[in-house]
PDB file of C-alpha atoms in Angstrom:
ATOM      1  CA  ALA A   1      -7.196 -10.995  -1.344  1.00 77.00           C
ATOM      2  CA  GLN A   2      -5.092  -7.697  -1.536  1.00 86.00           C
ATOM      3  CA  SER A   3      -1.550  -7.981  -2.862  1.00 91.00           C
ATOM      4  CA  VAL A   4       1.508  -6.401  -4.090  1.00 94.00           C
ATOM      5  CA  ALA A   5       4.316  -7.409  -5.695  1.00 95.00           C
ATOM      6  CA  GLN A   6       7.775  -5.638  -6.122  1.00 96.00           C
ATOM      7  CA  PRO A   7       9.406  -7.834  -8.833  1.00 95.00           C
ATOM      8  CA  GLU A   8      13.133  -6.647  -8.313  1.00 96.00           C
ATOM      9  CA  ASP A   9      15.372  -7.379  -5.219  1.00 94.00           C
ATOM     10  CA  GLN A  10      17.561  -4.406  -5.938  1.00 97.00           C
ATOM     11  CA  VAL A  11      17.582  -1.437  -8.584  1.00 98.00           C
ATOM     12  CA  ASN A  12      20.953  -0.046  -9.331  1.00 98.00           C
ATOM     13  CA  VAL A  13      21.218   3.368 -10.911  1.00 98.00           C
ATOM     14  CA  ALA A  14      23.920   6.455 -11.222  1.00 98.00           C
ATOM     15  CA  GLU A  15      23.405   9.202  -9.456  1.00 97.00           C
ATOM     16  CA  GLY A  16      21.565  12.102 -11.715  1.00 97.00           C
ATOM     17  CA  ASN A  17      19.898   9.331 -13.953  1.00 98.00           C
ATOM     18  CA  PRO A  18      16.595   8.543 -13.413  1.00 97.00           C
ATOM     19  CA  LEU A  19      15.218   5.624 -11.568  1.00 97.00           C
ATOM     20  CA  THR A  20      11.755   3.529 -11.497  1.00 98.00           C
ATOM     21  CA  VAL A  21      11.215   0.942  -8.562  1.00 98.00           C
ATOM     22  CA  LYS A  22       8.458  -1.090  -9.769  1.00 98.00           C
ATOM     23  CA  CYS A  23       5.075  -2.084  -7.987  1.00 98.00           C
ATOM     24  CA  THR A  24       2.325  -4.163  -9.540  1.00 97.00           C
ATOM     25  CA  TYR A  25      -0.698  -4.864  -7.486  1.00 95.00           C
ATOM     26  CA  SER A  26      -3.899  -6.947  -7.217  1.00 93.00           C
ATOM     27  CA  VAL A  27      -6.910  -5.922  -5.427  1.00 88.00           C
ATOM     28  CA  SER A  28     -10.750  -6.279  -5.379  1.00 85.00           C
ATOM     29  CA  GLY A  29     -12.475  -3.097  -5.492  1.00 83.00           C
ATOM     30  CA  ASN A  30     -10.371   0.334  -6.440  1.00 84.00           C
ATOM     31  CA  PRO A  31      -7.117   0.204  -4.824  1.00 89.00           C
ATOM     32  CA  TYR A  32      -5.603   2.281  -2.115  1.00 92.00           C
ATOM     33  CA  LEU A  33      -1.598   2.675  -2.797  1.00 95.00           C
ATOM     34  CA  PHE A  34       1.113   3.498  -0.890  1.00 96.00           C
ATOM     35  CA  TRP A  35       5.055   3.864  -1.133  1.00 97.00           C
ATOM     36  CA  TYR A  36       7.197   3.761   1.973  1.00 96.00           C
ATOM     37  CA  VAL A  37      11.116   4.527   2.483  1.00 96.00           C
ATOM     38  CA  GLN A  38      13.295   2.772   5.150  1.00 94.00           C
ATOM     39  CA  TYR A  39      16.771   4.056   5.725  1.00 92.00           C
ATOM     40  CA  PRO A  40      19.325   2.093   7.465  1.00 87.00           C
ATOM     41  CA  ASN A  41      18.374   1.524  11.178  1.00 82.00           C
ATOM     42  CA  ARG A  42      15.233   3.323  10.723  1.00 85.00           C
ATOM     43  CA  GLY A  43      11.479   2.643  10.788  1.00 88.00           C
ATOM     44  CA  LEU A  44       9.545   3.337   7.298  1.00 92.00           C
ATOM     45  CA  GLN A  45       8.871   6.509   6.047  1.00 93.00           C
ATOM     46  CA  PHE A  46       5.460   7.588   4.021  1.00 93.00           C
ATOM     47  CA  LEU A  47       6.153   8.661   0.537  1.00 95.00           C
ATOM     48  CA  LEU A  48       3.365   9.120  -1.115  1.00 95.00           C
ATOM     49  CA  LYS A  49      -0.237   7.596  -1.929  1.00 94.00           C
ATOM     50  CA  TYR A  50      -2.605   7.055  -4.507  1.00 93.00           C
ATOM     51  CA  ILE A  51      -6.697   7.043  -3.646  1.00 89.00           C
ATOM     52  CA  THR A  52      -8.416   8.180  -6.398  1.00 83.00           C
ATOM     53  CA  GLY A  53      -7.846  11.404  -9.135  1.00 83.00           C
ATOM     54  CA  ASP A  54      -4.460  11.928 -11.142  1.00 87.00           C
ATOM     55  CA  ASN A  55      -2.855   8.819 -12.183  1.00 91.00           C
ATOM     56  CA  LEU A  56       0.847  10.908 -11.168  1.00 94.00           C
ATOM     57  CA  VAL A  57       0.702  11.083  -7.568  1.00 94.00           C
ATOM     58  CA  LYS A  58       3.714  13.742  -6.285  1.00 94.00           C
ATOM     59  CA  GLY A  59       5.380  12.632  -3.005  1.00 93.00           C
ATOM     60  CA  SER A  60       8.170  13.866  -0.697  1.00 90.00           C
ATOM     61  CA  TYR A  61      11.891  14.265  -1.405  1.00 91.00           C
ATOM     62  CA  GLY A  62      11.094  14.787  -5.433  1.00 95.00           C
ATOM     63  CA  PHE A  63       9.508  11.533  -5.944  1.00 96.00           C
ATOM     64  CA  GLU A  64       6.376  10.365  -7.986  1.00 97.00           C
ATOM     65  CA  ALA A  65       4.854   7.494  -8.723  1.00 97.00           C
ATOM     66  CA  GLU A  66       2.306   6.709 -11.870  1.00 95.00           C
ATOM     67  CA  PHE A  67      -0.555   4.467 -11.013  1.00 95.00           C
ATOM     68  CA  ASN A  68      -1.486   2.318 -14.132  1.00 95.00           C
ATOM     69  CA  LYS A  69      -4.957   0.528 -14.324  1.00 93.00           C
ATOM     70  CA  SER A  70      -4.750  -1.215 -17.495  1.00 93.00           C
ATOM     71  CA  GLN A  71      -1.142  -2.522 -16.395  1.00 95.00           C
ATOM     72  CA  THR A  72      -2.137  -2.960 -12.264  1.00 95.00           C
ATOM     73  CA  SER A  73       1.145  -1.161 -11.682  1.00 96.00           C
ATOM     74  CA  PHE A  74       2.238   1.887  -9.275  1.00 97.00           C
ATOM     75  CA  HIS A  75       5.735   2.490 -10.240  1.00 98.00           C
ATOM     76  CA  LEU A  76       7.711   5.051  -7.713  1.00 98.00           C
ATOM     77  CA  LYS A  77       9.632   7.206 -10.446  1.00 98.00           C
ATOM     78  CA  LYS A  78      12.268   9.840  -9.775  1.00 97.00           C
ATOM     79  CA  PRO A  79      13.739  12.442 -12.551  1.00 96.00           C
ATOM     80  CA  SER A  80      17.386  12.581 -11.066  1.00 97.00           C
ATOM     81  CA  ALA A  81      18.706   9.954  -8.376  1.00 97.00           C
ATOM     82  CA  LEU A  82      20.809  11.118  -5.373  1.00 97.00           C
ATOM     83  CA  VAL A  83      22.899   9.011  -3.578  1.00 96.00           C
ATOM     84  CA  SER A  84      20.801  10.036  -0.570  1.00 95.00           C
ATOM     85  CA  ASP A  85      18.211   8.250  -1.846  1.00 96.00           C
ATOM     86  CA  SER A  86      19.782   4.742  -1.307  1.00 96.00           C
ATOM     87  CA  ALA A  87      17.412   2.476   0.822  1.00 96.00           C
ATOM     88  CA  LEU A  88      14.841   0.539   0.939  1.00 96.00           C
ATOM     89  CA  TYR A  89      11.392   0.955  -0.478  1.00 97.00           C
ATOM     90  CA  PHE A  90       8.526  -0.489   0.035  1.00 96.00           C
ATOM     91  CA  CYS A  91       5.083  -0.301  -1.968  1.00 96.00           C
ATOM     92  CA  ALA A  92       1.841  -1.465   0.159  1.00 95.00           C
ATOM     93  CA  VAL A  93      -2.117  -1.851  -0.368  1.00 94.00           C
ATOM     94  CA  ARG A  94      -4.677  -1.002   1.839  1.00 91.00           C
ATOM     95  CA  ASP A  95      -6.564  -3.595   3.113  1.00 86.00           C
ATOM     96  CA  TYR A  96      -9.872  -3.253   4.953  1.00 82.00           C
ATOM     97  CA  ARG A  97     -11.486  -6.257   6.963  1.00 75.00           C
ATOM     98  CA  ASP A  98     -12.511  -6.840  10.403  1.00 72.00           C
ATOM     99  CA  SER A  99     -13.538  -3.102  10.521  1.00 72.00           C
ATOM    100  CA  SER A 100     -10.016  -2.086  10.346  1.00 75.00           C
ATOM    101  CA  TYR A 101      -7.605  -0.777   7.836  1.00 80.00           C
ATOM    102  CA  LYS A 102      -4.278  -2.708   7.610  1.00 87.00           C
ATOM    103  CA  LEU A 103      -1.107  -2.409   5.116  1.00 91.00           C
ATOM    104  CA  ILE A 104      -0.135  -5.186   2.990  1.00 92.00           C
ATOM    105  CA  PHE A 105       3.520  -4.612   2.173  1.00 93.00           C
ATOM    106  CA  GLY A 106       5.794  -6.049  -0.746  1.00 94.00           C
ATOM    107  CA  SER A 107       9.043  -7.882  -0.317  1.00 93.00           C
ATOM    108  CA  GLY A 108      10.869  -4.525  -0.608  1.00 94.00           C
ATOM    109  CA  THR A 109      13.376  -3.212  -3.433  1.00 96.00           C
ATOM    110  CA  ARG A 110      16.866  -1.942  -2.505  1.00 96.00           C
ATOM    111  CA  LEU A 111      17.717   0.805  -4.169  1.00 97.00           C
ATOM    112  CA  LEU A 112      21.254   2.033  -4.647  1.00 97.00           C
ATOM    113  CA  VAL A 113      22.265   5.242  -6.333  1.00 97.00           C
ATOM    114  CA  ARG A 114      26.183   5.262  -7.127  1.00 96.00           C
ATOM    115  CA  PRO A 115      28.263   8.337  -7.105  1.00 95.00           C
TER     116      PRO A 115
ATOM    117  CA  ASN B   1       5.942  15.302  19.621  1.00 68.00           C
ATOM    118  CA  ALA B   2       7.761  11.831  19.972  1.00 78.00           C
ATOM    119  CA  GLY B   3       5.699   9.840  17.235  1.00 93.00           C
ATOM    120  CA  VAL B   4       5.694   5.916  17.816  1.00 95.00           C
ATOM    121  CA  THR B   5       8.613   4.944  20.200  1.00 96.00           C
ATOM    122  CA  GLN B   6       9.846   1.730  20.900  1.00 96.00           C
ATOM    123  CA  THR B   7      11.858  -0.202  23.687  1.00 96.00           C
ATOM    124  CA  PRO B   8      14.573  -1.661  23.519  1.00 96.00           C
ATOM    125  CA  LYS B   9      15.954  -1.169  20.383  1.00 94.00           C
ATOM    126  CA  PHE B  10      18.349  -4.286  20.720  1.00 95.00           C
ATOM    127  CA  GLN B  11      17.998  -7.364  22.649  1.00 96.00           C
ATOM    128  CA  VAL B  12      19.208 -10.905  22.753  1.00 97.00           C
ATOM    129  CA  LEU B  13      17.489 -13.483  24.223  1.00 96.00           C
ATOM    130  CA  LYS B  14      18.177 -17.376  24.962  1.00 97.00           C
ATOM    131  CA  THR B  15      15.445 -19.963  23.253  1.00 97.00           C
ATOM    132  CA  GLY B  16      12.615 -20.348  25.641  1.00 97.00           C
ATOM    133  CA  GLN B  17      12.991 -16.702  27.596  1.00 97.00           C
ATOM    134  CA  SER B  18      10.348 -14.179  27.360  1.00 96.00           C
ATOM    135  CA  MET B  19      10.106 -10.697  27.024  1.00 96.00           C
ATOM    136  CA  THR B  20       7.859  -7.864  26.387  1.00 97.00           C
ATOM    137  CA  LEU B  21       8.296  -5.366  23.374  1.00 98.00           C
ATOM    138  CA  GLN B  22       7.054  -1.610  24.459  1.00 97.00           C
ATOM    139  CA  CYS B  23       5.223   0.753  21.713  1.00 97.00           C
ATOM    140  CA  ALA B  24       3.876   4.221  22.544  1.00 97.00           C
ATOM    141  CA  GLN B  25       2.240   6.806  20.298  1.00 97.00           C
ATOM    142  CA  ASP B  26       1.643  10.375  21.446  1.00 95.00           C
ATOM    143  CA  MET B  27      -0.822  10.773  18.387  1.00 94.00           C
ATOM    144  CA  ASN B  28      -3.906  10.091  19.861  1.00 94.00           C
ATOM    145  CA  HIS B  29      -4.491   7.137  16.926  1.00 94.00           C
ATOM    146  CA  ASN B  30      -7.134   4.784  17.696  1.00 92.00           C
ATOM    147  CA  SER B  31      -5.219   1.872  15.578  1.00 92.00           C
ATOM    148  CA  MET B  32      -1.892   0.107  16.493  1.00 95.00           C
ATOM    149  CA  TYR B  33       0.054  -2.538  14.696  1.00 96.00           C
ATOM    150  CA  TRP B  34       2.848  -4.961  15.309  1.00 97.00           C
ATOM    151  CA  TYR B  35       5.242  -6.117  12.257  1.00 97.00           C
ATOM    152  CA  ARG B  36       8.094  -8.182  12.177  1.00 96.00           C
ATOM    153  CA  GLN B  37      10.732  -7.739   9.278  1.00 94.00           C
ATOM    154  CA  ASP B  38      12.677 -10.456   7.654  1.00 92.00           C
ATOM    155  CA  PRO B  39      14.660 -10.491   4.376  1.00 84.00           C
ATOM    156  CA  GLY B  40      12.853 -10.471   1.330  1.00 80.00           C
ATOM    157  CA  MET B  41       9.539 -10.632   3.093  1.00 82.00           C
ATOM    158  CA  GLY B  42       9.100  -7.399   3.344  1.00 87.00           C
ATOM    159  CA  LEU B  43       6.922  -6.595   6.877  1.00 92.00           C
ATOM    160  CA  ARG B  44       4.333  -8.988   8.171  1.00 94.00           C
ATOM    161  CA  LEU B  45       1.481  -8.079  10.376  1.00 94.00           C
ATOM    162  CA  ILE B  46       1.723 -10.033  13.672  1.00 97.00           C
ATOM    163  CA  TYR B  47      -1.109  -8.504  15.294  1.00 96.00           C
ATOM    164  CA  TYR B  48      -3.498  -5.185  15.301  1.00 95.00           C
ATOM    165  CA  SER B  49      -5.423  -3.241  17.960  1.00 94.00           C
ATOM    166  CA  ALA B  50      -8.310  -1.283  15.854  1.00 90.00           C
ATOM    167  CA  SER B  51      -8.849   0.528  18.982  1.00 89.00           C
ATOM    168  CA  GLU B  52      -8.238   0.590  22.591  1.00 90.00           C
ATOM    169  CA  GLY B  53      -9.479  -2.698  24.312  1.00 89.00           C
ATOM    170  CA  THR B  54      -9.328  -4.647  21.133  1.00 91.00           C
ATOM    171  CA  THR B  55      -6.814  -6.665  19.533  1.00 94.00           C
ATOM    172  CA  ASP B  56      -6.943  -9.060  16.513  1.00 93.00           C
ATOM    173  CA  LYS B  57      -4.620 -11.731  15.107  1.00 93.00           C
ATOM    174  CA  GLY B  58      -2.425 -10.389  11.687  1.00 92.00           C
ATOM    175  CA  GLU B  59      -0.744 -12.799   9.864  1.00 91.00           C
ATOM    176  CA  VAL B  60       1.754 -14.293  11.730  1.00 95.00           C
ATOM    177  CA  PRO B  61       0.019 -14.455  15.167  1.00 96.00           C
ATOM    178  CA  ASN B  62       2.115 -17.700  16.589  1.00 96.00           C
ATOM    179  CA  GLY B  63       4.289 -17.573  19.254  1.00 96.00           C
ATOM    180  CA  TYR B  64       3.272 -13.512  20.203  1.00 97.00           C
ATOM    181  CA  ASN B  65       0.496 -12.043  22.457  1.00 97.00           C
ATOM    182  CA  VAL B  66      -0.387  -8.517  23.015  1.00 97.00           C
ATOM    183  CA  SER B  67      -1.973  -6.077  25.129  1.00 97.00           C
ATOM    184  CA  ARG B  68      -3.367  -2.822  24.113  1.00 96.00           C
ATOM    185  CA  LEU B  69      -2.825  -1.254  27.762  1.00 87.00           C
ATOM    186  CA  ASN B  70      -4.108   2.005  27.158  1.00 95.00           C
ATOM    187  CA  LYS B  71      -5.129   4.492  24.066  1.00 95.00           C
ATOM    188  CA  ARG B  72      -1.237   5.013  23.941  1.00 96.00           C
ATOM    189  CA  GLU B  73       0.488   1.587  24.545  1.00 97.00           C
ATOM    190  CA  PHE B  74       0.491  -1.381  22.561  1.00 97.00           C
ATOM    191  CA  SER B  75       3.131  -4.439  23.892  1.00 97.00           C
ATOM    192  CA  LEU B  76       4.156  -7.410  22.217  1.00 98.00           C
ATOM    193  CA  ARG B  77       4.992 -10.713  24.485  1.00 97.00           C
ATOM    194  CA  LEU B  78       7.202 -13.296  23.180  1.00 97.00           C
ATOM    195  CA  GLU B  79       6.537 -16.021  25.804  1.00 93.00           C
ATOM    196  CA  SER B  80       8.792 -18.594  24.837  1.00 96.00           C
ATOM    197  CA  ALA B  81      11.320 -17.386  22.045  1.00 96.00           C
ATOM    198  CA  ALA B  82      12.769 -19.408  19.082  1.00 97.00           C
ATOM    199  CA  PRO B  83      15.304 -18.914  17.110  1.00 96.00           C
ATOM    200  CA  SER B  84      12.606 -18.367  14.168  1.00 96.00           C
ATOM    201  CA  GLN B  85      11.556 -15.255  15.980  1.00 97.00           C
ATOM    202  CA  THR B  86      14.544 -13.288  15.149  1.00 97.00           C
ATOM    203  CA  SER B  87      13.707 -10.502  13.321  1.00 97.00           C
ATOM    204  CA  VAL B  88      13.374  -6.931  13.272  1.00 95.00           C
ATOM    205  CA  TYR B  89       9.777  -5.728  15.002  1.00 97.00           C
ATOM    206  CA  PHE B  90       8.108  -2.598  14.260  1.00 96.00           C
ATOM    207  CA  CYS B  91       5.142  -0.786  15.754  1.00 97.00           C
ATOM    208  CA  ALA B  92       3.191   1.364  14.182  1.00 96.00           C
ATOM    209  CA  SER B  93       0.008   3.547  14.461  1.00 95.00           C
ATOM    210  CA  SER B  94      -2.802   4.996  12.335  1.00 92.00           C
ATOM    211  CA  GLU B  95      -5.685   7.386  12.247  1.00 82.00           C
ATOM    212  CA  GLY B  96      -7.095   6.453   8.410  1.00 78.00           C
ATOM    213  CA  GLN B  97      -4.998   5.855   6.100  1.00 77.00           C
ATOM    214  CA  LEU B  98      -1.291   6.513   6.866  1.00 87.00           C
ATOM    215  CA  GLN B  99       0.579   4.125   9.054  1.00 91.00           C
ATOM    216  CA  TYR B 100       3.281   6.033  11.362  1.00 93.00           C
ATOM    217  CA  PHE B 101       6.142   3.479  12.342  1.00 94.00           C
ATOM    218  CA  GLY B 102       8.253   3.247  15.126  1.00 95.00           C
ATOM    219  CA  PRO B 103      12.023   3.040  14.907  1.00 93.00           C
ATOM    220  CA  GLY B 104      12.266  -0.598  15.287  1.00 94.00           C
ATOM    221  CA  THR B 105      13.783  -3.590  17.992  1.00 95.00           C
ATOM    222  CA  ARG B 106      16.273  -6.109  16.442  1.00 95.00           C
ATOM    223  CA  LEU B 107      15.382  -9.041  18.450  1.00 97.00           C
ATOM    224  CA  THR B 108      17.961 -12.388  18.231  1.00 97.00           C
ATOM    225  CA  VAL B 109      17.306 -15.111  19.811  1.00 97.00           C
ATOM    226  CA  THR B 110      20.362 -17.746  20.277  1.00 96.00           C
TER     227      THR B 110
END
């Protein structure tokens, strides 16, 4: 079965510093990986995805993610954090079963950027 | 273009009461989903509908029923609410790889 794991419940970083939010995956076949962000009292918003191609994927709001097949990881990164980046971040993997696509989500990582 | 809308935004129920959560999308997507979000557990799939006229169970379907009324609307019903169903419920729709989420319904069962 497809799964993703987010080993950190919370990540704290100072504004202006680089940030990393970790995700590892377990899939059969080629992975289709996603990052979503959830701001307080809002639904999830798509940030970026990896389907195939370059291992460094660029997404919205200056975020990028690095796909590493040997380490089965898909870490989310940003070179310089903003206070407004504080939110809940979810890694997800696509699961295709019963003729339909579903997303399997990690448990989420809360990012707190302090001024 | 409103995307995915959900009603109500908040609801408090007593144990044993019933209610229906409504979801609609205006993106002409075939697939729709219901998730629940609980602290430390991410989003878990309750039911999904790959296309109009079909519904299937997800990871945590017990205590819920769904109706895919038409291509736009996908409702979630709690027949006899239990405190364990206190959660935030999200509806989503998709066409292909990406899912688009509604703003959520915060449900408390006392």
